[in-house]
Structure formats: C-alpha cells, structure tokens
PDB file of C-alpha atoms and ligand atoms in Angstrom:
ATOM      1  CA  MET A 518      63.000  72.407 129.420  1.00 67.00           C
ATOM      2  CA  ALA A 519      65.577  74.550 128.567  1.00 76.00           C
ATOM      3  CA  ALA A 520      65.791  76.860 131.265  1.00 79.00           C
ATOM      4  CA  ILE A 521      65.757  73.872 133.558  1.00 77.00           C
ATOM      5  CA  VAL A 522      68.575  72.696 131.924  1.00 76.00           C
ATOM      6  CA  GLY A 523      70.298  76.511 132.202  1.00 79.00           C
ATOM      7  CA  ARG A 524      69.286  76.833 135.855  1.00 79.00           C
ATOM      8  CA  LYS A 525      70.775  73.272 136.656  1.00 80.00           C
ATOM      9  CA  LEU A 526      73.894  74.057 134.960  1.00 79.00           C
ATOM     10  CA  VAL A 527      73.627  77.922 137.482  1.00 78.00           C
ATOM     11  CA  VAL A 528      73.733  75.653 140.432  1.00 79.00           C
ATOM     12  CA  GLN A 529      76.550  72.729 139.536  1.00 76.00           C
ATOM     13  CA  ALA A 530      78.758  76.301 137.860  1.00 77.00           C
ATOM     14  CA  PRO A 531      80.987  76.333 141.443  1.00 77.00           C
ATOM     15  CA  THR A 532      81.618  72.386 141.131  1.00 74.00           C
ATOM     16  CA  VAL A 533      82.708  72.800 137.260  1.00 77.00           C
ATOM     17  CA  LEU A 534      85.088  75.860 138.303  1.00 74.00           C
ATOM     18  CA  ALA A 535      86.930  74.689 140.997  1.00 68.00           C
ATOM     19  CA  GLY A 536      88.471  72.390 138.436  1.00 78.00           C
ATOM     20  CA  ASP A 537      89.289  68.262 139.439  1.00 94.00           C
ATOM     21  CA  TRP A 538      86.813  66.515 141.571  1.00 96.00           C
ATOM     22  CA  ASP A 539      89.144  66.498 144.423  1.00 97.00           C
ATOM     23  CA  LYS A 540      89.223  70.189 144.174  1.00 96.00           C
ATOM     24  CA  ALA A 541      85.539  70.601 143.105  1.00 95.00           C
ATOM     25  CA  LEU A 542      84.477  68.124 146.395  1.00 97.00           C
ATOM     26  CA  ALA A 543      86.405  70.241 148.656  1.00 97.00           C
ATOM     27  CA  ALA A 544      84.293  73.240 147.547  1.00 96.00           C
ATOM     28  CA  GLU A 545      81.622  71.663 148.317  1.00 96.00           C
ATOM     29  CA  HIS A 546      82.235  70.690 151.643  1.00 97.00           C
ATOM     30  CA  LYS A 547      83.437  74.389 152.591  1.00 97.00           C
ATOM     31  CA  ALA A 548      80.357  75.992 151.244  1.00 96.00           C
ATOM     32  CA  THR A 549      78.048  73.482 152.648  1.00 97.00           C
ATOM     33  CA  LEU A 550      79.705  74.437 156.256  1.00 98.00           C
ATOM     34  CA  LEU A 551      78.750  77.274 155.419  1.00 97.00           C
ATOM     35  CA  LEU A 552      75.486  76.853 155.931  1.00 97.00           C
ATOM     36  CA  PHE A 553      75.735  75.320 159.427  1.00 98.00           C
ATOM     37  CA  ASP A 554      76.732  78.427 160.280  1.00 98.00           C
ATOM     38  CA  LYS A 555      73.780  80.048 159.247  1.00 97.00           C
ATOM     39  CA  LEU A 556      72.106  77.547 160.604  1.00 97.00           C
ATOM     40  CA  GLU A 557      73.916  77.892 164.442  1.00 96.00           C
ATOM     41  CA  LYS A 558      72.560  81.782 164.096  1.00 95.00           C
ATOM     42  CA  THR A 559      69.065  80.493 164.225  1.00 93.00           C
ATOM     43  CA  ALA A 560      66.633  81.738 167.351  1.00 91.00           C
ATOM     44  CA  PRO A 561      64.267  78.612 167.954  1.00 89.00           C
ATOM     45  CA  ASP A 562      61.232  80.410 167.202  1.00 90.00           C
ATOM     46  CA  ASP A 563      62.661  81.464 163.947  1.00 92.00           C
ATOM     47  CA  ARG A 564      61.524  77.988 162.263  1.00 93.00           C
ATOM     48  CA  ARG A 565      60.288  79.608 158.953  1.00 95.00           C
ATOM     49  CA  LYS A 566      64.619  80.122 158.122  1.00 96.00           C
ATOM     50  CA  ARG A 567      66.071  76.703 159.709  1.00 95.00           C
ATOM     51  CA  ARG A 568      62.821  74.736 157.971  1.00 96.00           C
ATOM     52  CA  LEU A 569      64.659  77.083 154.871  1.00 97.00           C
ATOM     53  CA  LEU A 570      68.450  75.923 155.745  1.00 97.00           C
ATOM     54  CA  LEU A 571      67.516  73.215 156.191  1.00 97.00           C
ATOM     55  CA  MET A 572      66.216  72.753 153.048  1.00 97.00           C
ATOM     56  CA  GLN A 573      69.147  73.930 150.545  1.00 97.00           C
ATOM     57  CA  LEU A 574      70.710  72.032 153.471  1.00 97.00           C
ATOM     58  CA  SER A 575      69.010  68.519 152.113  1.00 97.00           C
ATOM     59  CA  HIS A 576      69.857  69.934 148.752  1.00 96.00           C
ATOM     60  CA  ALA A 577      73.829  70.978 148.643  1.00 96.00           C
ATOM     61  CA  LEU A 578      74.026  67.018 150.583  1.00 97.00           C
ATOM     62  CA  GLY A 579      72.110  65.551 148.036  1.00 96.00           C
ATOM     63  CA  LYS A 580      73.692  66.237 145.191  1.00 95.00           C
ATOM     64  CA  HIS A 581      76.921  66.166 147.497  1.00 97.00           C
ATOM     65  CA  ALA A 582      76.084  62.370 148.121  1.00 97.00           C
ATOM     66  CA  MET A 583      74.514  61.881 144.655  1.00 96.00           C
ATOM     67  CA  GLU A 584      78.420  62.415 142.842  1.00 97.00           C
ATOM     68  CA  GLU A 585      80.317  60.601 145.398  1.00 98.00           C
ATOM     69  CA  GLU A 586      78.174  57.993 145.393  1.00 98.00           C
ATOM     70  CA  ASN A 587      77.612  57.227 141.821  1.00 97.00           C
ATOM     71  CA  ALA A 588      80.824  58.206 140.597  1.00 98.00           C
ATOM     72  CA  VAL A 589      83.732  58.706 143.219  1.00 98.00           C
ATOM     73  CA  TYR A 590      82.969  56.130 146.060  1.00 98.00           C
ATOM     74  CA  PRO A 591      82.666  53.447 142.623  1.00 98.00           C
ATOM     75  CA  ALA A 592      86.043  54.622 141.771  1.00 98.00           C
ATOM     76  CA  LEU A 593      87.389  53.529 145.239  1.00 98.00           C
ATOM     77  CA  ARG A 594      86.197  50.315 144.894  1.00 98.00           C
ATOM     78  CA  ASP A 595      88.103  49.842 141.397  1.00 98.00           C
ATOM     79  CA  ASN A 596      91.634  50.394 142.824  1.00 97.00           C
ATOM     80  CA  GLY A 597      91.495  48.814 145.863  1.00 97.00           C
ATOM     81  CA  LEU A 598      89.850  51.462 148.519  1.00 98.00           C
ATOM     82  CA  THR A 599      86.505  48.958 148.741  1.00 98.00           C
ATOM     83  CA  ALA A 600      86.287  49.025 152.474  1.00 98.00           C
ATOM     84  CA  GLU A 601      87.346  52.473 152.542  1.00 98.00           C
ATOM     85  CA  ALA A 602      84.438  53.083 150.013  1.00 98.00           C
ATOM     86  CA  ASP A 603      82.015  51.646 152.103  1.00 98.00           C
ATOM     87  CA  ALA A 604      82.900  52.895 155.754  1.00 98.00           C
ATOM     88  CA  LEU A 605      82.360  56.480 153.500  1.00 98.00           C
ATOM     89  CA  ASN A 606      79.542  55.411 151.795  1.00 98.00           C
ATOM     90  CA  HIS A 607      77.770  54.329 155.897  1.00 98.00           C
ATOM     91  CA  ASP A 608      78.825  57.705 156.541  1.00 98.00           C
ATOM     92  CA  HIS A 609      76.386  59.178 153.947  1.00 98.00           C
ATOM     93  CA  GLY A 610      72.947  56.904 155.468  1.00 98.00           C
ATOM     94  CA  TYR A 611      73.523  58.813 158.816  1.00 98.00           C
ATOM     95  CA  VAL A 612      73.753  62.205 156.945  1.00 98.00           C
ATOM     96  CA  LYS A 613      70.326  61.640 156.283  1.00 97.00           C
ATOM     97  CA  GLN A 614      69.296  60.490 159.477  1.00 98.00           C
ATOM     98  CA  TYR A 615      70.137  63.688 161.267  1.00 98.00           C
ATOM     99  CA  LEU A 616      68.781  65.656 158.551  1.00 98.00           C
ATOM    100  CA  TYR A 617      65.140  63.778 159.174  1.00 97.00           C
ATOM    101  CA  ASP A 618      65.805  64.074 162.834  1.00 97.00           C
ATOM    102  CA  LEU A 619      66.623  67.934 162.057  1.00 97.00           C
ATOM    103  CA  SER A 620      63.331  68.018 160.879  1.00 95.00           C
ATOM    104  CA  ASP A 621      61.655  67.363 163.211  1.00 94.00           C
ATOM    105  CA  LEU A 622      63.314  69.001 165.710  1.00 95.00           C
ATOM    106  CA  ILE A 623      62.375  72.554 164.274  1.00 92.00           C
ATOM    107  CA  ALA A 624      59.346  72.186 166.005  1.00 78.00           C
ATOM    108  CA  GLN A 625      61.089  71.692 168.841  1.00 79.00           C
ATOM    109  CA  GLY A 626      63.470  74.954 169.597  1.00 73.00           C
ATOM    110  CA  GLU A 627      66.083  74.002 172.113  1.00 84.00           C
ATOM    111  CA  ALA A 628      66.916  70.678 171.081  1.00 92.00           C
ATOM    112  CA  PHE A 629      67.881  71.682 167.293  1.00 95.00           C
ATOM    113  CA  LEU A 630      71.156  73.392 167.871  1.00 95.00           C
ATOM    114  CA  PRO A 631      72.258  70.518 170.046  1.00 96.00           C
ATOM    115  CA  LYS A 632      71.557  68.101 167.044  1.00 97.00           C
ATOM    116  CA  LEU A 633      72.782  70.752 165.007  1.00 97.00           C
ATOM    117  CA  ALA A 634      76.927  70.298 166.262  1.00 98.00           C
ATOM    118  CA  ALA A 635      76.785  66.983 166.984  1.00 98.00           C
ATOM    119  CA  PHE A 636      75.940  66.411 162.832  1.00 98.00           C
ATOM    120  CA  ARG A 637      78.608  69.397 161.720  1.00 98.00           C
ATOM    121  CA  ALA A 638      81.241  67.354 164.009  1.00 98.00           C
ATOM    122  CA  ASP A 639      80.392  64.017 162.043  1.00 98.00           C
ATOM    123  CA  LEU A 640      80.377  65.469 159.321  1.00 98.00           C
ATOM    124  CA  GLU A 641      83.731  67.540 159.123  1.00 98.00           C
ATOM    125  CA  THR A 642      85.196  64.214 160.117  1.00 98.00           C
ATOM    126  CA  HIS A 643      84.106  62.253 157.348  1.00 98.00           C
ATOM    127  CA  MET A 644      85.132  65.429 155.227  1.00 98.00           C
ATOM    128  CA  ARG A 645      88.585  65.166 156.635  1.00 98.00           C
ATOM    129  CA  THR A 646      88.683  61.576 156.199  1.00 98.00           C
ATOM    130  CA  GLU A 647      88.147  62.439 152.038  1.00 98.00           C
ATOM    131  CA  GLU A 648      89.844  65.550 151.977  1.00 98.00           C
ATOM    132  CA  GLN A 649      93.368  64.815 153.399  1.00 98.00           C
ATOM    133  CA  GLU A 650      93.543  60.748 153.486  1.00 98.00           C
ATOM    134  CA  ILE A 651      91.220  58.413 151.360  1.00 98.00           C
ATOM    135  CA  PHE A 652      90.479  61.002 148.029  1.00 98.00           C
ATOM    136  CA  PRO A 653      94.111  61.994 147.692  1.00 98.00           C
ATOM    137  CA  ARG A 654      94.783  58.301 147.412  1.00 98.00           C
ATOM    138  CA  LEU A 655      93.334  57.658 144.412  1.00 98.00           C
ATOM    139  CA  LYS A 656      93.942  60.890 142.957  1.00 97.00           C
ATOM    140  CA  THR A 657      97.406  59.581 143.270  1.00 97.00           C
ATOM    141  CA  ALA A 658      96.638  56.125 141.908  1.00 96.00           C
ATOM    142  CA  LEU A 659      94.493  57.262 138.915  1.00 96.00           C
ATOM    143  CA  THR A 660      96.361  58.862 135.978  1.00 96.00           C
ATOM    144  CA  GLN A 661      95.938  62.314 133.945  1.00 95.00           C
ATOM    145  CA  ASP A 662      93.456  60.892 132.069  1.00 95.00           C
ATOM    146  CA  ALA A 663      92.043  59.488 134.478  1.00 96.00           C
ATOM    147  CA  ASN A 664      91.076  61.987 137.130  1.00 96.00           C
ATOM    148  CA  THR A 665      90.020  63.992 133.716  1.00 95.00           C
ATOM    149  CA  ALA A 666      87.401  60.857 132.840  1.00 96.00           C
ATOM    150  CA  LEU A 667      86.023  61.090 137.121  1.00 97.00           C
ATOM    151  CA  THR A 668      85.857  64.876 136.867  1.00 96.00           C
ATOM    152  CA  ARG A 669      83.249  64.412 134.108  1.00 95.00           C
ATOM    153  CA  ARG A 670      81.621  61.958 134.983  1.00 96.00           C
ATOM    154  CA  MET A 671      81.431  63.334 138.545  1.00 95.00           C
ATOM    155  CA  ASN A 672      79.400  66.638 137.055  1.00 93.00           C
ATOM    156  CA  GLY A 673      77.294  64.580 135.179  1.00 93.00           C
ATOM    157  CA  GLU A 674      75.864  62.414 138.525  1.00 94.00           C
ATOM    158  CA  GLY A 675      76.109  66.356 140.038  1.00 91.00           C
ATOM    159  CA  LEU A 676      73.995  67.612 137.420  1.00 88.00           C
ATOM    160  CA  LYS A 677      71.611  65.315 137.909  1.00 87.00           C
ATOM    161  CA  LEU A 678      70.248  66.722 141.553  1.00 81.00           C
ATOM    162  CA  ALA A 679      71.621  70.440 140.328  1.00 80.00           C
TER     163      ALA A 679
HETATM  164 FE1  FE2 B1364      81.214  61.841 151.411  1.00 64.32          FE
HETATM  165 FE1  FE2 B1365      81.984  64.791 150.504  1.00 64.32          FE
END
C-alpha cells in the first residue's frame, strides 16, 4: 500500500510542483504534447512503440481529465461559466473518441498519423481556449484562498488516477 501511495505521489509530483492549478494544468498540456511529438516519429510497422506511447497518452489525458472535470470545471460552473465548462467537457468526450479510434488504427499503419494529426490540432485548440481564455477568467474571479483551495482539490483528484 505504501509503495502504491509512493508511486502515485511521484507521478503527481510534476503537477504539484508546477504551482497553482492553472500553471499545473498548463504544464500537463506541455507534457502531453511531448507524447504527440514521440508518436509522430513512429513508423507504421512499429506497432509496439505506438501501443506503448498511446497507453502513456491515455493515462496522461485520463488523469488530466479527472483534475479538470472533477475540480476545475465544477468551479467554472459555480462561478458563472457554465456554458464554457460544458463546451470544454464536450471536447473531452472527443478526446476519448480519438484514443478509441487510434487504438484501432495501430494495426493499419498509414491511417494512424493523419488521425493523430487531427487529434493534436483539436487538442491544441482546446488547450489554448483553456489557457488563454477560460482559466484566466476563473483565476481572476477567485480570491487567493479560493485559488489555493482549488489547487489542493485538483491535486487530490489527480492523485486518484496518478
Ligand atoms: Fe480540458
Ligand atoms: Fe486541459
């Protein structure tokens, strides 16, 4: 049990160390794009590597979604940003769709990279909307104490899936 908790703390550490909830989520966005960089360099016949990287991507995005959907998006709705939170949540559904489709395409070689490129483009738009438009609005709306509480809560959610 202690080993499991220790491993979880290690996985969650970069997020915790990044600071406030918005900085932490931006750091995760960056780390996620690095996995796309690696996947883009894989050859069609390198199925093992694609499967492994896709698993890492699924895990990173799953943890990230848990942090946003269970802490940040509810905070958005409680602060008058309901439509914005619902639109972001809708995007997360399609993240899962891409992951589902990509796992089927691993075996099909050539079709994999175009799907990956479409995924990355949609995801980058989503990340930009969060980082540049919506998250700054929530951060400004919250007091410093409320921002600190949200960071703690978000990290707790991340730890569940770390
Ligand atoms: Fe998101
Ligand atoms: Fe995000």
